[in-house]
Coordinates of N, CA and C in Angstrom, one line a residue:
X1 N 117.3 126.6 92.1 CA 118.6 125.9 92.0 C 119.6 126.5 93.0
X2 N 120.2 125.6 93.7 CA 121.1 126.0 94.8 C 122.6 125.7 94.4
X3 N 123.3 126.8 94.2 CA 124.7 126.6 93.7 C 125.6 125.9 94.7
X4 N 125.4 126.0 96.0 CA 126.3 125.4 96.9 C 126.2 123.9 97.1
X5 N 125.2 123.2 96.5 CA 125.0 121.8 96.7 C 125.9 120.9 95.8
X6 N 126.5 121.5 94.8 CA 127.2 120.7 93.9 C 128.8 120.9 93.9
X7 N 129.5 119.8 93.9 CA 130.9 119.9 93.9 C 131.4 120.4 92.5
X8 N 132.4 121.3 92.5 CA 132.9 121.8 91.3 C 133.7 120.8 90.5
X9 N 134.0 119.7 91.2 CA 134.8 118.7 90.5 C 134.0 117.7 89.6
X10 N 132.7 117.9 89.7 CA 131.8 117.0 88.9 C 131.7 117.5 87.5
X11 N 132.0 116.6 86.6 CA 132.0 116.9 85.1 C 130.8 116.2 84.5
X12 N 130.0 117.1 83.7 CA 128.9 116.6 83.0 C 129.1 116.7 81.5
X13 N 128.9 115.6 80.8 CA 129.0 115.7 79.3 C 127.6 115.9 78.8
X14 N 127.4 117.0 78.1 CA 126.1 117.3 77.5 C 126.1 117.0 76.0
X15 N 125.3 116.0 75.6 CA 125.3 115.7 74.2 C 123.9 116.1 73.6
X16 N 123.9 117.2 72.9 CA 122.7 117.8 72.4 C 123.0 118.6 71.1
X17 N 122.2 118.3 70.0 CA 122.5 119.0 68.8 C 121.7 120.3 68.6
X18 N 120.7 120.5 69.4 CA 120.0 121.8 69.4 C 120.8 122.8 70.2
X19 N 121.4 123.8 69.5 CA 122.3 124.8 70.2 C 121.7 125.5 71.3
X20 N 120.4 125.9 71.2 CA 119.7 126.7 72.2 C 119.6 125.8 73.5
X21 N 119.2 124.6 73.4 CA 119.1 123.7 74.5 C 120.5 123.4 75.2
X22 N 121.5 123.2 74.3 CA 122.8 122.9 74.8 C 123.3 124.1 75.6
X23 N 123.1 125.3 75.1 CA 123.6 126.5 75.7 C 122.9 126.7 77.1
X24 N 121.6 126.5 77.1 CA 120.8 126.6 78.3 C 121.3 125.7 79.4
X25 N 121.5 124.4 79.0 CA 121.9 123.4 80.0 C 123.3 123.7 80.5
X26 N 124.2 124.1 79.5 CA 125.6 124.5 79.9 C 125.6 125.6 80.9
X27 N 124.9 126.7 80.6 CA 125.0 127.9 81.5 C 124.4 127.5 82.9
X28 N 123.3 126.8 82.9 CA 122.7 126.4 84.2 C 123.6 125.5 85.0
X29 N 124.2 124.5 84.4 CA 125.0 123.6 85.1 C 126.3 124.3 85.6
X30 N 126.9 125.1 84.7 CA 128.1 125.8 85.1 C 127.8 126.8 86.3
X31 N 126.6 127.4 86.3 CA 126.2 128.3 87.4 C 126.2 127.5 88.7
X32 N 125.8 126.2 88.6 CA 125.6 125.4 89.8 C 127.0 124.7 90.3
X33 N 128.0 125.0 89.5 CA 129.3 124.5 89.9 C 129.8 123.3 89.1
X34 N 129.0 122.8 88.2 CA 129.4 121.6 87.4 C 130.5 122.1 86.3
X35 N 131.4 121.2 86.0 CA 132.2 121.4 84.8 C 131.5 120.8 83.7
X36 N 131.3 121.5 82.5 CA 130.5 121.0 81.4 C 131.4 120.8 80.2
X37 N 131.2 119.7 79.6 CA 131.8 119.4 78.3 C 130.7 119.1 77.3
X38 N 130.7 119.6 76.1 CA 129.6 119.5 75.2 C 130.0 118.7 73.9
X39 N 129.0 118.1 73.3 CA 129.1 117.5 72.0 C 127.8 117.6 71.3
X40 N 127.8 117.7 70.0 CA 126.5 117.8 69.2 C 126.3 116.6 68.3
X41 N 127.2 115.6 68.3 CA 127.0 114.4 67.5 C 127.5 113.2 68.3
X42 N 127.0 112.1 67.9 CA 127.3 110.8 68.6 C 128.8 110.5 68.6
X43 N 129.4 110.6 67.4 CA 130.9 110.3 67.3 C 131.7 111.3 68.2
X44 N 131.3 112.5 68.2 CA 132.0 113.5 69.1 C 131.8 113.2 70.6
X45 N 130.6 112.7 70.9 CA 130.3 112.3 72.3 C 131.2 111.2 72.8
X46 N 131.4 110.2 71.9 CA 132.3 109.1 72.3 C 133.7 109.6 72.5
X47 N 134.2 110.5 71.6 CA 135.5 111.0 71.8 C 135.7 111.9 73.1
X48 N 134.7 112.7 73.3 CA 134.7 113.5 74.5 C 134.7 112.7 75.8
X49 N 133.9 111.6 75.8 CA 133.8 110.8 77.0 C 135.1 110.1 77.2
X50 N 135.8 109.7 76.2 CA 137.1 109.0 76.4 C 138.2 110.0 76.8
X51 N 138.0 111.3 76.4 CA 139.0 112.3 76.7 C 138.8 112.9 78.1
X52 N 137.6 113.1 78.5 CA 137.3 113.8 79.8 C 136.8 113.0 80.9
X53 N 136.5 111.7 80.7 CA 136.0 110.8 81.8 C 134.9 111.5 82.6
X54 N 133.8 111.9 82.0 CA 132.7 112.6 82.8 C 132.1 111.8 83.9
X55 N 131.6 112.5 84.9 CA 130.9 111.8 86.0 C 129.5 111.4 85.7
X56 N 128.9 112.2 84.8 CA 127.5 111.9 84.4 C 127.3 112.4 82.9
X57 N 126.5 111.8 82.2 CA 126.3 112.1 80.8 C 124.8 112.4 80.5
X58 N 124.5 113.6 80.0 CA 123.2 114.0 79.5 C 123.2 113.7 78.0
X59 N 122.3 112.8 77.6 CA 122.4 112.4 76.2 C 121.1 112.5 75.4
X60 N 121.1 113.3 74.4 CA 119.9 113.4 73.6 C 119.7 112.1 72.7
X61 N 118.5 111.8 72.5 CA 118.2 110.6 71.7 C 118.4 110.8 70.2
X62 N 117.9 111.9 69.7 CA 117.9 112.2 68.3 C 119.1 113.1 68.0
X63 N 120.1 112.5 67.3 CA 121.3 113.2 66.9 C 121.5 113.1 65.4
X64 N 122.3 113.9 64.8 CA 122.5 114.0 63.4 C 123.1 112.7 62.8
X65 N 124.1 112.1 63.5 CA 124.8 111.0 62.9 C 124.3 109.6 63.3
X66 N 124.1 109.4 64.6 CA 123.7 108.2 65.2 C 122.8 108.4 66.4
X67 N 121.8 107.6 66.6 CA 120.9 108.0 67.7 C 121.5 107.7 69.1
X68 N 120.9 108.3 70.1 CA 121.5 108.2 71.5 C 121.5 106.8 72.0
X69 N 120.6 106.0 71.6 CA 120.6 104.6 72.1 C 121.9 103.9 71.7
X70 N 122.2 104.1 70.4 CA 123.5 103.5 69.9 C 124.7 104.1 70.6
X71 N 124.7 105.4 70.8 CA 125.8 106.1 71.5 C 126.0 105.5 72.9
X72 N 124.8 105.3 73.6 CA 124.9 104.7 74.9 C 125.5 103.3 74.9
X73 N 125.0 102.5 73.9 CA 125.5 101.2 73.8 C 127.0 101.2 73.6
X74 N 127.5 102.0 72.7 CA 128.9 102.1 72.4 C 129.7 102.6 73.6
X75 N 129.2 103.5 74.4 CA 129.8 104.0 75.6 C 130.0 102.8 76.6
X76 N 129.0 102.1 76.8 CA 129.1 100.9 77.7 C 130.1 99.9 77.2
X77 N 130.0 99.6 75.9 CA 131.0 98.6 75.3 C 132.4 99.1 75.4
X78 N 132.6 100.4 75.4 CA 134.0 100.9 75.5 C 134.4 101.0 77.0
X79 N 133.6 100.7 77.9 CA 134.0 100.7 79.3 C 133.6 101.9 80.1
X80 N 132.9 102.9 79.5 CA 132.4 104.1 80.2 C 131.3 103.7 81.1
X81 N 131.5 103.9 82.4 CA 130.4 103.5 83.4 C 129.7 104.6 84.0
X82 N 130.0 105.9 83.5 CA 129.3 107.0 84.1 C 127.8 106.9 83.9
X83 N 127.0 107.3 84.9 CA 125.5 107.3 84.7 C 125.1 108.1 83.4
X84 N 124.2 107.6 82.7 CA 123.6 108.2 81.5 C 122.2 108.6 81.8
X85 N 121.9 109.9 81.5 CA 120.5 110.4 81.6 C 120.1 110.9 80.3
X86 N 119.1 110.1 79.7 CA 118.6 110.5 78.4 C 117.7 111.8 78.5
X87 N 117.9 112.7 77.6 CA 117.0 113.9 77.5 C 116.4 113.8 76.1
X88 N 115.1 113.6 76.1 CA 114.5 113.2 74.8 C 113.1 113.7 74.7
X89 N 112.6 113.9 73.4 CA 111.2 114.3 73.2 C 110.4 113.0 73.0
X90 N 111.1 111.9 72.9 CA 110.3 110.6 72.8 C 109.9 110.1 74.2
X91 N 108.6 110.1 74.3 CA 108.0 109.7 75.6 C 107.2 108.4 75.6
X92 N 107.2 107.7 74.4 CA 106.5 106.4 74.3 C 107.2 105.4 75.3
X93 N 106.4 104.5 75.8 CA 106.9 103.5 76.8 C 108.0 102.7 76.1
X94 N 107.8 102.3 74.9 CA 108.8 101.4 74.2 C 110.1 102.1 74.1
X95 N 110.1 103.4 73.8 CA 111.3 104.2 73.7 C 112.0 104.3 75.1
X96 N 111.2 104.4 76.2 CA 111.8 104.5 77.5 C 112.4 103.2 77.9
X97 N 111.7 102.1 77.5 CA 112.2 100.8 77.8 C 113.5 100.5 77.1
X98 N 113.6 100.9 75.8 CA 114.8 100.7 75.0 C 115.9 101.5 75.6
X99 N 115.7 102.7 76.0 CA 116.7 103.6 76.5 C 117.3 103.0 77.8
X100 N 116.4 102.4 78.6 CA 116.9 102.0 79.9 C 117.7 100.7 79.9
X101 N 117.8 100.2 78.7 CA 118.7 99.0 78.6 C 120.1 99.3 79.0
X102 N 120.6 100.5 78.8 CA 121.9 100.8 79.2 C 122.0 102.1 80.0
X103 N 121.0 102.9 79.9 CA 121.0 104.2 80.7 C 120.4 104.1 82.1
X104 N 120.5 105.2 82.8 CA 120.1 105.1 84.3 C 118.8 105.9 84.5
X105 N 118.5 106.8 83.6 CA 117.3 107.6 83.9 C 117.0 108.3 82.6
X106 N 115.8 109.0 82.5 CA 115.5 109.8 81.4 C 114.6 111.0 81.8
X107 N 114.6 112.0 81.0 CA 113.7 113.1 81.2 C 113.2 113.6 79.8
X108 N 111.9 113.9 79.7 CA 111.4 114.2 78.4 C 111.3 115.7 78.2
X109 N 111.5 116.1 76.9 CA 111.3 117.5 76.5 C 109.9 117.8 76.3
X110 N 109.4 119.0 76.6 CA 110.2 120.1 77.3 C 110.4 119.8 78.8
X111 N 111.5 120.2 79.3 CA 111.8 119.8 80.7 C 112.0 121.0 81.5
X112 N 112.0 120.8 82.8 CA 112.3 121.9 83.8 C 113.7 121.7 84.3
X113 N 114.5 122.8 84.3 CA 115.9 122.7 84.6 C 116.1 122.1 86.0
X114 N 115.2 122.5 86.9 CA 115.3 122.0 88.3 C 115.2 120.4 88.3
X115 N 114.3 119.9 87.5 CA 114.1 118.5 87.4 C 115.4 117.8 86.8
X116 N 115.9 118.4 85.8 CA 117.2 117.8 85.2 C 118.3 117.7 86.3
X117 N 118.5 118.8 87.0 CA 119.5 118.9 88.0 C 119.2 117.9 89.1
X118 N 118.0 117.8 89.5 CA 117.6 116.8 90.6 C 117.9 115.4 90.1
X119 N 117.6 115.1 88.8 CA 117.9 113.7 88.3 C 119.4 113.5 88.2
X120 N 120.2 114.5 87.8 CA 121.6 114.3 87.8 C 122.1 114.0 89.1
X121 N 121.7 114.7 90.1 CA 122.2 114.4 91.5 C 121.7 113.1 92.0
X122 N 120.5 112.7 91.6 CA 120.0 111.4 92.0 C 120.8 110.2 91.4
X123 N 121.1 110.3 90.1 CA 121.8 109.1 89.5 C 123.3 109.1 90.1
X124 N 123.8 110.3 90.4 CA 125.2 110.3 91.0 C 125.1 109.8 92.4
X125 N 124.1 110.1 93.1 CA 124.0 109.6 94.5 C 123.8 108.1 94.5
X126 N 123.0 107.6 93.6 CA 122.8 106.2 93.6 C 124.2 105.5 93.3
X127 N 125.0 106.0 92.4 CA 126.3 105.5 92.1 C 127.2 105.5 93.3
X128 N 127.2 106.6 94.1 CA 128.0 106.6 95.3 C 127.5 105.7 96.4
X129 N 126.2 105.5 96.4 CA 125.7 104.6 97.5 C 125.9 103.1 97.2
X130 N 126.2 102.8 96.0 CA 126.5 101.4 95.7 C 128.0 101.1 96.0
X131 N 128.3 101.1 97.3 CA 129.7 100.9 97.7 C 129.8 99.5 98.3
X132 N 131.1 99.1 98.5 CA 131.3 97.8 99.1 C 130.6 97.6 100.4
X133 N 130.1 96.4 100.7 CA 129.3 96.1 101.9 C 129.8 94.8 102.5
X134 N 131.1 94.7 102.7 CA 131.7 93.5 103.3 C 131.4 92.2 102.6
X135 N 131.2 92.2 101.3 CA 131.0 91.0 100.6 C 129.6 90.4 100.8
X136 N 128.6 91.2 101.4 CA 127.3 90.6 101.6 C 126.5 90.4 100.3
X137 N 125.7 89.3 100.4 CA 124.9 89.0 99.2 C 123.5 88.9 99.6
X138 N 122.6 89.2 98.6 CA 121.2 89.1 98.8 C 120.7 88.1 97.8
X139 N 119.8 87.2 98.2 CA 119.3 86.1 97.4 C 117.8 86.0 97.5
X140 N 117.2 85.7 96.3 CA 115.8 85.4 96.3 C 115.5 84.6 95.0
X141 N 114.8 83.5 95.2 CA 114.5 82.7 94.1 C 115.7 82.3 93.3
X142 N 115.8 82.6 92.0 CA 116.9 82.3 91.2 C 117.8 83.5 91.0
X143 N 117.6 84.5 91.8 CA 118.4 85.8 91.6 C 119.3 86.0 92.8
X144 N 120.6 86.4 92.5 CA 121.5 86.6 93.6 C 122.2 88.0 93.3
X145 N 122.4 88.8 94.3 CA 123.0 90.1 94.1 C 124.2 90.3 95.1
X146 N 125.3 90.7 94.6 CA 126.5 90.9 95.5 C 126.7 92.4 95.7
X147 N 126.5 92.9 96.9 CA 126.6 94.3 97.2 C 128.0 94.9 97.1
X148 N 129.0 94.0 97.2 CA 130.4 94.4 97.1 C 130.8 94.6 95.7
X149 N 130.6 93.6 94.8 CA 131.1 93.7 93.5 C 130.0 94.3 92.5
X150 N 128.8 94.5 93.0 CA 127.7 95.1 92.2 C 127.4 94.1 91.1
X151 N 127.5 92.8 91.3 CA 127.2 91.8 90.3 C 125.8 91.2 90.6
X152 N 125.1 90.8 89.6 CA 123.8 90.1 89.7 C 123.8 88.9 88.9
X153 N 123.3 87.8 89.4 CA 123.2 86.6 88.7 C 121.7 86.1 88.5
X154 N 121.4 85.5 87.4 CA 120.1 84.9 87.1 C 120.4 83.5 86.8
X155 N 119.9 82.6 87.6 CA 120.2 81.1 87.5 C 121.7 80.9 87.4
X156 N 122.5 81.6 88.1 CA 123.9 81.5 88.1 C 124.6 82.2 87.0
X157 N 123.9 82.8 86.1 CA 124.5 83.5 85.0 C 124.5 85.0 85.2
X158 N 125.6 85.7 84.9 CA 125.6 87.2 85.2 C 124.6 88.0 84.4
X159 N 124.0 89.0 85.0 CA 123.1 89.9 84.4 C 123.6 91.3 84.5
X160 N 123.6 92.1 83.4 CA 124.1 93.4 83.4 C 122.9 94.4 83.7
X161 N 123.1 95.1 84.8 CA 122.1 96.1 85.3 C 122.7 97.5 85.3
X162 N 121.9 98.5 85.0 CA 122.3 99.9 85.3 C 122.3 100.1 86.8
X163 N 122.9 101.3 87.2 CA 123.0 101.6 88.6 C 121.6 101.7 89.2
X164 N 120.7 102.3 88.4 CA 119.3 102.5 88.9 C 118.6 101.1 89.1
X165 N 118.8 100.3 88.1 CA 118.2 98.9 88.1 C 118.8 98.1 89.3
X166 N 120.1 98.3 89.5 CA 120.7 97.6 90.7 C 120.1 98.1 92.0
X167 N 120.0 99.4 92.1 CA 119.5 100.0 93.3 C 118.0 99.6 93.6
X168 N 117.2 99.5 92.5 CA 115.8 99.1 92.7 C 115.8 97.6 93.1
X169 N 116.6 96.7 92.4 CA 116.6 95.3 92.8 C 117.0 95.1 94.2
X170 N 118.1 95.8 94.6 CA 118.6 95.7 96.0 C 117.5 96.1 97.0
X171 N 116.8 97.2 96.7 CA 115.7 97.6 97.6 C 114.6 96.6 97.7
X172 N 114.2 96.0 96.6 CA 113.2 95.0 96.6 C 113.7 93.7 97.4
X173 N 115.0 93.4 97.2 CA 115.5 92.2 97.9 C 115.6 92.5 99.4
X174 N 116.0 93.7 99.8 CA 116.1 94.0 101.2 C 114.7 94.0 101.9
X175 N 113.7 94.1 101.1 CA 112.3 94.2 101.6 C 111.5 93.0 101.1
X176 N 112.1 91.9 100.8 CA 111.5 90.7 100.2 C 110.3 90.3 101.1
X177 N 109.3 89.8 100.4 CA 108.0 89.3 101.0 C 107.2 90.4 101.7
X178 N 107.5 91.6 101.3 CA 106.7 92.8 101.8 C 106.2 93.6 100.6
X179 N 105.0 94.1 100.7 CA 104.5 94.9 99.7 C 105.1 96.3 99.8
X180 N 105.8 96.7 98.7 CA 106.4 98.0 98.7 C 105.6 99.0 97.7
X181 N 105.2 100.1 98.2 CA 104.5 101.0 97.4 C 105.4 101.8 96.4
X182 N 104.8 102.4 95.4 CA 105.5 103.2 94.5 C 106.2 104.4 95.1
X183 N 105.4 104.9 96.1 CA 105.9 106.1 96.8 C 107.2 105.7 97.6
X184 N 107.2 104.5 98.2 CA 108.4 104.1 98.9 C 109.6 103.9 98.0
X185 N 109.3 103.4 96.8 CA 110.4 103.2 95.8 C 110.9 104.5 95.4
X186 N 110.1 105.4 95.1 CA 110.5 106.8 94.7 C 111.4 107.4 95.8
X187 N 110.9 107.3 97.0 CA 111.7 107.9 98.1 C 113.0 107.2 98.4
X188 N 113.1 105.9 98.2 CA 114.3 105.2 98.6 C 115.2 104.9 97.5
X189 N 114.8 104.9 96.3 CA 115.6 104.6 95.1 C 116.0 105.8 94.4
X190 N 114.9 106.6 94.1 CA 115.2 107.9 93.3 C 115.5 109.1 94.2
X191 N 114.8 109.2 95.3 CA 115.1 110.2 96.3 C 114.8 111.6 95.8
X192 N 113.9 111.8 94.9 CA 113.5 113.1 94.5 C 112.1 113.1 94.0
X193 N 111.5 114.3 93.9 CA 110.1 114.4 93.6 C 109.7 114.2 92.1
X194 N 108.9 113.2 91.8 CA 108.5 113.0 90.5 C 107.1 113.7 90.2
X195 N 106.6 114.4 91.2 CA 105.4 115.1 91.1 C 104.3 114.2 90.6
X196 N 104.2 113.0 91.2 CA 103.2 112.0 90.9 C 103.4 111.2 89.7
X197 N 104.6 111.4 89.0 CA 104.9 110.6 87.8 C 105.4 109.2 88.1
X198 N 104.6 108.4 88.8 CA 105.1 107.1 89.2 C 105.2 106.1 88.1
X199 N 104.8 106.5 86.9 CA 105.0 105.7 85.7 C 106.4 105.2 85.5
X200 N 107.4 105.9 86.0 CA 108.7 105.4 85.8 C 109.0 104.1 86.6
X201 N 108.2 103.9 87.6 CA 108.3 102.6 88.4 C 107.9 101.5 87.5
X202 N 106.8 101.6 86.8 CA 106.3 100.5 85.9 C 107.4 100.2 84.8
X203 N 108.0 101.3 84.3 CA 109.0 101.1 83.3 C 110.2 100.3 83.8
X204 N 110.7 100.7 84.9 CA 111.8 100.0 85.5 C 111.5 98.6 85.9
X205 N 110.3 98.4 86.5 CA 109.9 97.0 86.9 C 109.8 96.1 85.7
X206 N 109.2 96.6 84.6 CA 109.1 95.9 83.4 C 110.4 95.4 82.9
X207 N 111.4 96.4 82.8 CA 112.7 96.0 82.3 C 113.5 95.1 83.2
X208 N 113.3 95.3 84.5 CA 114.0 94.5 85.5 C 113.5 93.0 85.4
X209 N 112.2 92.9 85.2 CA 111.6 91.5 85.0 C 112.2 90.9 83.8
X210 N 112.3 91.6 82.7 CA 112.8 91.0 81.4 C 114.3 90.6 81.7
X211 N 115.1 91.4 82.3 CA 116.5 91.0 82.5 C 116.6 89.8 83.5
X212 N 115.7 89.7 84.4 CA 115.8 88.6 85.4 C 115.0 87.4 85.0
X213 N 114.4 87.4 83.8 CA 113.7 86.2 83.3 C 112.4 86.0 84.1
X214 N 111.8 87.1 84.5 CA 110.6 87.0 85.3 C 109.3 87.4 84.5
X215 N 109.2 86.8 83.3 CA 108.1 87.3 82.5 C 106.7 86.9 83.0
X216 N 106.6 85.8 83.8 CA 105.4 85.4 84.4 C 105.1 86.0 85.8
X217 N 106.0 86.9 86.2 CA 105.9 87.6 87.5 C 105.8 86.7 88.7
X218 N 106.5 85.6 88.7 CA 106.6 84.8 89.8 C 107.6 85.3 90.9
X219 N 108.5 86.2 90.4 CA 109.5 86.7 91.4 C 109.0 88.1 91.9
X220 N 108.7 89.0 91.0 CA 108.3 90.3 91.3 C 106.8 90.4 91.0
X221 N 106.0 90.4 92.0 CA 104.5 90.4 91.8 C 103.9 91.8 91.9
X222 N 103.0 92.1 91.0 CA 102.3 93.4 91.1 C 101.1 93.2 92.0
X223 N 101.0 94.0 93.1 CA 99.9 94.0 94.0 C 99.0 95.2 93.6
X224 N 97.9 94.9 92.9 CA 97.1 95.9 92.4 C 96.6 96.9 93.5
X225 N 96.9 98.2 93.2 CA 96.5 99.3 94.1 C 97.4 99.5 95.3
X226 N 98.4 98.6 95.4 CA 99.3 98.7 96.6 C 100.8 98.9 96.2
X227 N 101.3 98.2 95.2 CA 102.7 98.3 94.8 C 103.2 97.0 94.3
X228 N 104.4 96.6 94.8 CA 105.1 95.4 94.3 C 105.6 94.6 95.4
X229 N 105.7 93.3 95.2 CA 106.2 92.4 96.2 C 107.2 91.4 95.6
X230 N 108.4 91.3 96.1 CA 109.4 90.4 95.6 C 109.2 89.1 96.4
X231 N 108.8 88.0 95.7 CA 108.4 86.8 96.4 C 109.6 85.9 96.6
X232 N 109.7 85.2 97.7 CA 110.7 84.2 97.9 C 110.1 83.1 98.7
X233 N 110.7 81.9 98.7 CA 110.2 80.8 99.5 C 110.6 81.1 101.0
X234 N 111.7 81.8 101.2 CA 112.1 82.3 102.5 C 112.6 83.7 102.3
X235 N 112.5 84.6 103.3 CA 112.9 86.0 103.2 C 114.3 86.0 102.7
X236 N 114.6 87.0 101.8 CA 115.9 87.2 101.3 C 116.8 87.5 102.5
X237 N 118.1 86.9 102.4 CA 118.9 87.1 103.5 C 120.3 87.4 103.1
X238 N 121.1 87.9 104.0 CA 122.5 88.3 103.8 C 123.4 87.2 104.2
X239 N 124.4 86.9 103.4 CA 125.5 86.0 103.7 C 126.8 86.6 103.5
X240 N 127.8 86.3 104.2 CA 129.1 86.9 104.0 C 129.8 86.2 102.8
X241 N 130.3 87.1 102.0 CA 131.0 86.6 100.8 C 132.4 86.3 101.1

């Protein structure tokens, strides 16, 4: 872990009811220059988020009063847009898919501190990279994405995506009608080492398809042994908004 890489102005809300894990995360993040706010219950997490406006939230799934999925939903409903990184012992695919409905990433217990820090930096970087782009839009099939407002539409109706889902869709749209490997997606969307854990790609593609109404894979096609291809009748293009 490199202390000099992190701005001291970055605030992390750690929501964890196991005191040993909370203490370990707090000490490690403070050493790296993060400001850390903690909570050990869902209700307390909602109050802390409103009070401190954190830049990123580390959220345990299993909490004493309400589970992390519900906490995340309430955070989003209350207007908290900070990236959420689930820290959980639940590693079943369905749990990951459910968590990614509102969150931006996840890491399973037991975890490596370096991996947690890398993922914090990655979700924050993705948020910073989603900056205005002179109103340009990307279109493919029935999907439209506005890079300025970070809005996405499906058949003209708005679709709510997390920052990671938005970044992945934008990357696919920018490379429409080309086969994109999982390694390319990890390098360009996540920008950190998953040590071969490319299963996160399948999880995000699955959920992206659900949100975009692409259950028959006519928009995002799986190319067996190669990666994914976002299909269009013509290459996705940019237009000035």
